[in-house]
């Protein structure tokens, strides 16, 4: 009965306030996602295997002997493996943008649906403790939430991951990475992270760092280096968007 009511009320709300697509602003008819119209949904590119073992960038069916993509050749990753869910361009970029800059928590429902459609991504999370990349306290206060933590909690609810633990803190207020090149990005975040004072680290547990976007991997690498220095041996990484 409750679900019948919810559906009926949901349909009524849709008639009164039609949902619009986060990418093209067009109406979202009855597609599989709530905030991407069917045509933008078709444009969204998932990072399905075969893919780079470090960042999850798909090889698009090309037969490549290397296991790393051009994005990762200069990275020297401290984490063992990484995965991304979709390419952060076009509709993928708009989804992440809505979450990060417009408090678009509603996109997390679509994220949950996307996880159901990507069993390889869910399987990667099994049994792991998810560690969101932290924001500096000043930025957290300005934004009101950490998008990586919101993502990690959505991953936890929709997979067999064990828990979300806030093990890291950001001790340096770094400038935005978006205008920086690869070398400057590395320098920018090199000493930005520390183990949080309340953290209870277990050296042989499987930890997975969670970020919203994988760009050069320098942020995830700096976080991984901090965990490794504290004695953690199994560290992987995931991002929702790649690029
Ligand atoms: Zn659209
Ligand atoms: Zn890569």
Tab-separated table of C-alpha atoms and ligand atoms in Angstrom:
chain	number	residue	atom	x	y	z
A	1	UNK	CA	0.000	0.000	0.000
A	2	UNK	CA	2.781	2.361	0.962
A	3	UNK	CA	4.590	1.737	-2.276
A	4	UNK	CA	1.350	2.150	-4.258
A	5	UNK	CA	0.820	5.487	-2.525
A	6	UNK	CA	4.419	6.506	-3.108
A	7	UNK	CA	4.155	5.639	-6.783
A	8	UNK	CA	0.891	7.516	-7.144
A	9	UNK	CA	2.222	10.548	-5.305
A	10	UNK	CA	5.466	10.301	-7.285
A	11	UNK	CA	3.529	10.292	-10.550
A	12	UNK	CA	1.419	13.227	-9.398
A	13	UNK	CA	4.557	15.159	-8.452
A	14	UNK	CA	6.048	14.374	-11.861
A	15	UNK	CA	2.985	15.814	-13.554
A	16	UNK	CA	3.108	18.970	-11.474
A	17	UNK	CA	6.875	19.377	-11.492
A	18	UNK	CA	8.305	17.460	-14.432
A	19	UNK	CA	11.878	16.405	-13.775
A	20	UNK	CA	14.418	17.788	-16.188
A	21	UNK	CA	17.602	16.231	-17.484
A	22	UNK	CA	20.768	17.474	-15.708
A	23	UNK	CA	22.591	17.563	-19.031
A	24	UNK	CA	20.229	18.976	-21.684
A	25	UNK	CA	17.472	20.326	-19.379
A	26	UNK	CA	14.906	18.531	-21.538
A	27	UNK	CA	12.047	16.591	-19.954
A	28	UNK	CA	12.890	13.167	-18.539
A	29	UNK	CA	10.225	10.884	-19.866
A	30	UNK	CA	9.936	7.387	-18.487
A	31	UNK	CA	13.578	6.426	-18.990
A	32	UNK	CA	15.670	4.239	-16.716
A	33	UNK	CA	17.199	7.225	-14.927
A	34	UNK	CA	15.382	9.981	-13.103
A	35	UNK	CA	17.664	12.847	-14.019
A	36	UNK	CA	19.068	11.902	-17.424
A	37	UNK	CA	16.785	11.807	-20.424
A	38	UNK	CA	16.972	8.655	-22.589
A	39	UNK	CA	19.017	10.378	-25.274
A	40	UNK	CA	21.639	11.714	-22.795
A	41	UNK	CA	21.635	8.326	-21.066
A	42	UNK	CA	22.668	6.737	-24.364
A	43	UNK	CA	25.541	9.229	-24.590
A	44	UNK	CA	26.862	8.314	-21.123
A	45	UNK	CA	29.915	6.063	-21.517
A	46	UNK	CA	30.524	3.489	-18.803
A	47	UNK	CA	34.089	2.358	-18.135
A	48	UNK	CA	33.528	-1.304	-18.865
A	49	UNK	CA	36.368	-3.826	-19.115
A	50	UNK	CA	38.847	-4.234	-20.727
A	51	UNK	CA	40.179	-1.156	-18.980
A	52	UNK	CA	43.326	0.367	-17.501
A	53	UNK	CA	44.088	-1.411	-14.238
A	54	UNK	CA	45.086	1.835	-12.515
A	55	UNK	CA	42.288	4.244	-13.419
A	56	UNK	CA	39.654	2.123	-15.150
A	57	UNK	CA	39.789	4.021	-18.442
A	58	UNK	CA	38.239	1.690	-21.030
A	59	UNK	CA	40.309	0.415	-23.946
A	60	UNK	CA	37.226	0.554	-26.208
A	61	UNK	CA	37.710	-2.909	-27.583
A	62	UNK	CA	41.232	-2.209	-28.831
A	63	UNK	CA	43.604	-5.091	-28.242
A	64	UNK	CA	46.330	-3.538	-26.183
A	65	UNK	CA	49.122	-5.424	-24.501
A	66	UNK	CA	49.751	-2.720	-21.891
A	67	UNK	CA	47.534	-2.750	-18.818
A	68	UNK	CA	47.871	0.978	-18.305
A	69	UNK	CA	46.436	3.783	-20.384
A	70	UNK	CA	48.207	6.983	-21.515
A	71	UNK	CA	46.716	8.849	-18.485
A	72	UNK	CA	48.629	6.645	-16.083
A	73	UNK	CA	52.053	6.187	-17.672
A	74	UNK	CA	53.537	8.998	-15.561
A	75	UNK	CA	51.594	8.270	-12.399
A	76	UNK	CA	53.626	5.589	-10.605
A	77	UNK	CA	50.571	4.581	-8.553
A	78	UNK	CA	50.916	3.888	-4.849
A	79	UNK	CA	47.545	2.055	-4.876
A	80	UNK	CA	47.274	-1.423	-6.405
A	81	UNK	CA	44.333	-1.004	-8.748
A	82	UNK	CA	41.662	1.507	-9.633
A	83	UNK	CA	38.293	1.752	-11.322
A	84	UNK	CA	36.064	4.502	-12.673
A	85	UNK	CA	32.342	4.144	-13.346
A	86	UNK	CA	31.830	6.442	-16.340
A	87	UNK	CA	33.613	9.041	-18.440
A	88	UNK	CA	33.305	12.508	-16.915
A	89	UNK	CA	32.382	14.250	-20.135
A	90	UNK	CA	29.014	15.245	-21.566
A	91	UNK	CA	26.224	13.826	-19.372
A	92	UNK	CA	28.728	12.226	-16.947
A	93	UNK	CA	30.269	15.623	-16.298
A	94	UNK	CA	26.845	17.202	-15.775
A	95	UNK	CA	25.847	14.544	-13.206
A	96	UNK	CA	28.969	15.144	-11.129
A	97	UNK	CA	28.676	18.890	-11.517
A	98	UNK	CA	25.088	18.822	-10.217
A	99	UNK	CA	26.201	16.879	-7.140
A	100	UNK	CA	29.258	18.941	-6.331
A	101	UNK	CA	28.153	22.480	-7.107
A	102	UNK	CA	24.358	22.385	-6.882
A	103	UNK	CA	23.892	20.058	-3.899
A	104	UNK	CA	22.321	17.608	-6.326
A	105	UNK	CA	21.963	14.674	-3.943
A	106	UNK	CA	19.106	13.504	-6.186
A	107	UNK	CA	21.662	12.205	-8.713
A	108	UNK	CA	22.734	9.586	-6.138
A	109	UNK	CA	19.559	7.633	-6.993
A	110	UNK	CA	20.680	7.387	-10.582
A	111	UNK	CA	24.149	6.480	-9.385
A	112	UNK	CA	22.642	3.550	-7.468
A	113	UNK	CA	20.893	2.411	-10.651
A	114	UNK	CA	24.149	2.668	-12.593
A	115	UNK	CA	25.872	0.475	-10.019
A	116	UNK	CA	23.215	-2.190	-10.554
A	117	UNK	CA	24.042	-2.061	-14.261
A	118	UNK	CA	27.794	-2.419	-13.695
A	119	UNK	CA	28.387	-5.619	-11.723
A	120	UNK	CA	32.139	-5.451	-12.394
A	121	UNK	CA	32.261	-2.174	-10.433
A	122	UNK	CA	30.211	-3.552	-7.539
A	123	UNK	CA	32.332	-6.711	-7.427
A	124	UNK	CA	35.441	-4.539	-7.040
A	125	UNK	CA	34.022	-3.086	-3.798
A	126	UNK	CA	33.174	-6.396	-2.127
A	127	UNK	CA	34.469	-6.654	1.437
A	128	UNK	CA	36.376	-3.368	1.316
A	129	UNK	CA	36.358	-0.419	3.675
A	130	UNK	CA	35.618	2.725	1.686
A	131	UNK	CA	37.691	5.803	2.507
A	132	UNK	CA	36.431	9.073	0.988
A	133	UNK	CA	39.000	11.639	-0.108
A	134	UNK	CA	38.520	14.377	2.520
A	135	UNK	CA	37.871	18.072	2.014
A	136	UNK	CA	39.695	20.730	3.967
A	137	UNK	CA	37.493	21.849	6.931
A	138	UNK	CA	37.113	25.326	5.395
A	139	UNK	CA	35.886	23.923	2.107
A	140	UNK	CA	33.620	21.473	3.919
A	141	UNK	CA	32.070	24.358	5.813
A	142	UNK	CA	31.546	26.368	2.604
A	143	UNK	CA	30.072	23.486	0.610
A	144	UNK	CA	28.221	21.887	3.505
A	145	UNK	CA	29.079	18.331	2.492
A	146	UNK	CA	31.866	16.225	1.040
A	147	UNK	CA	30.742	14.850	-2.328
A	148	UNK	CA	33.202	11.937	-2.066
A	149	UNK	CA	31.644	10.899	1.243
A	150	UNK	CA	28.133	11.067	-0.274
A	151	UNK	CA	29.356	8.884	-3.142
A	152	UNK	CA	31.058	6.420	-0.776
A	153	UNK	CA	27.826	6.055	1.245
A	154	UNK	CA	25.875	5.390	-1.953
A	155	UNK	CA	28.463	2.770	-2.985
A	156	UNK	CA	28.160	1.137	0.446
A	157	UNK	CA	24.355	0.925	0.244
A	158	UNK	CA	24.502	-0.634	-3.200
A	159	UNK	CA	27.349	-3.128	-2.895
A	160	UNK	CA	28.912	-5.629	-0.514
A	161	UNK	CA	31.497	-3.168	0.747
A	162	UNK	CA	31.960	-3.372	4.526
A	163	UNK	CA	31.852	0.198	5.760
A	164	UNK	CA	32.673	3.831	5.098
A	165	UNK	CA	35.414	5.175	7.356
A	166	UNK	CA	36.649	8.759	7.457
A	167	UNK	CA	40.297	7.875	7.985
A	168	UNK	CA	41.931	10.837	6.324
A	169	UNK	CA	41.908	14.550	6.856
A	170	UNK	CA	43.056	17.365	4.666
A	171	UNK	CA	45.491	19.500	6.557
A	172	UNK	CA	46.423	21.917	3.768
A	173	UNK	CA	44.034	24.169	1.941
A	174	UNK	CA	45.126	23.450	-1.621
A	175	UNK	CA	44.140	25.591	-4.560
A	176	UNK	CA	41.687	24.127	-7.051
A	177	UNK	CA	43.373	21.575	-9.270
A	178	UNK	CA	41.366	22.369	-12.383
A	179	UNK	CA	43.811	24.939	-13.813
A	180	UNK	CA	46.968	23.026	-12.940
A	181	UNK	CA	49.022	20.723	-15.140
A	182	UNK	CA	50.085	17.241	-14.094
A	183	UNK	CA	53.340	18.236	-12.374
A	184	UNK	CA	51.774	21.118	-10.461
A	185	UNK	CA	48.886	18.897	-9.372
A	186	UNK	CA	51.337	16.428	-7.850
A	187	UNK	CA	53.159	19.200	-6.019
A	188	UNK	CA	49.874	20.787	-4.926
A	189	UNK	CA	48.598	17.747	-3.018
A	190	UNK	CA	51.910	16.148	-2.039
A	191	UNK	CA	51.628	16.834	1.685
A	192	UNK	CA	47.964	17.723	1.841
A	193	UNK	CA	46.677	14.671	3.765
A	194	UNK	CA	47.103	13.091	7.191
A	195	UNK	CA	45.562	10.184	9.090
A	196	UNK	CA	42.657	11.528	11.093
A	197	UNK	CA	43.135	11.470	14.850
A	198	UNK	CA	40.094	9.225	15.397
A	199	UNK	CA	41.184	6.662	12.798
A	200	UNK	CA	41.573	3.027	13.727
A	201	UNK	CA	43.720	1.575	10.949
A	202	UNK	CA	44.126	-2.144	10.421
A	203	UNK	CA	47.173	-2.921	8.350
A	204	UNK	CA	45.841	-5.928	6.360
A	205	UNK	CA	42.308	-4.706	5.728
A	206	UNK	CA	41.280	-3.929	2.152
A	207	UNK	CA	40.834	-0.210	1.797
A	208	UNK	CA	39.406	1.577	-1.227
A	209	UNK	CA	39.849	5.317	-1.604
A	210	UNK	CA	36.797	7.037	-3.084
A	211	UNK	CA	36.839	10.251	-5.105
A	212	UNK	CA	34.303	11.890	-7.402
A	213	UNK	CA	36.654	12.235	-10.382
A	214	UNK	CA	39.883	10.594	-11.502
A	215	UNK	CA	41.892	13.130	-13.489
A	216	UNK	CA	45.645	12.627	-13.153
A	217	UNK	CA	45.370	10.373	-10.097
A	218	UNK	CA	47.598	12.686	-8.056
A	219	UNK	CA	45.013	13.262	-5.294
A	220	UNK	CA	44.242	9.553	-4.906
A	221	UNK	CA	47.965	8.825	-4.990
A	222	UNK	CA	48.707	11.348	-2.252
A	223	UNK	CA	45.955	9.760	-0.102
A	224	UNK	CA	47.326	6.274	-0.801
A	225	UNK	CA	50.820	7.396	0.171
A	226	UNK	CA	49.487	8.661	3.522
A	227	UNK	CA	47.762	5.329	4.248
A	228	UNK	CA	50.837	3.351	3.168
A	229	UNK	CA	53.112	5.434	5.405
A	230	UNK	CA	50.790	4.487	8.291
A	231	UNK	CA	51.337	0.781	7.543
A	232	UNK	CA	48.311	-0.088	5.368
A	233	UNK	CA	49.209	-2.686	2.756
A	234	UNK	CA	46.059	-3.151	0.611
A	235	UNK	CA	44.941	0.071	-1.033
A	236	UNK	CA	42.819	0.448	-4.148
A	237	UNK	CA	40.947	3.432	-5.563
A	238	UNK	CA	37.641	4.226	-7.248
A	239	UNK	CA	36.208	7.322	-8.861
A	240	UNK	CA	32.784	7.861	-10.348
A	241	UNK	CA	33.923	9.977	-13.276
A	242	UNK	CA	37.078	9.644	-15.343
A	243	UNK	CA	38.579	12.652	-17.076
B	1	LIG	ZN1	19.126	15.048	-21.698
B	2	LIG	ZN1	44.835	4.651	-16.635
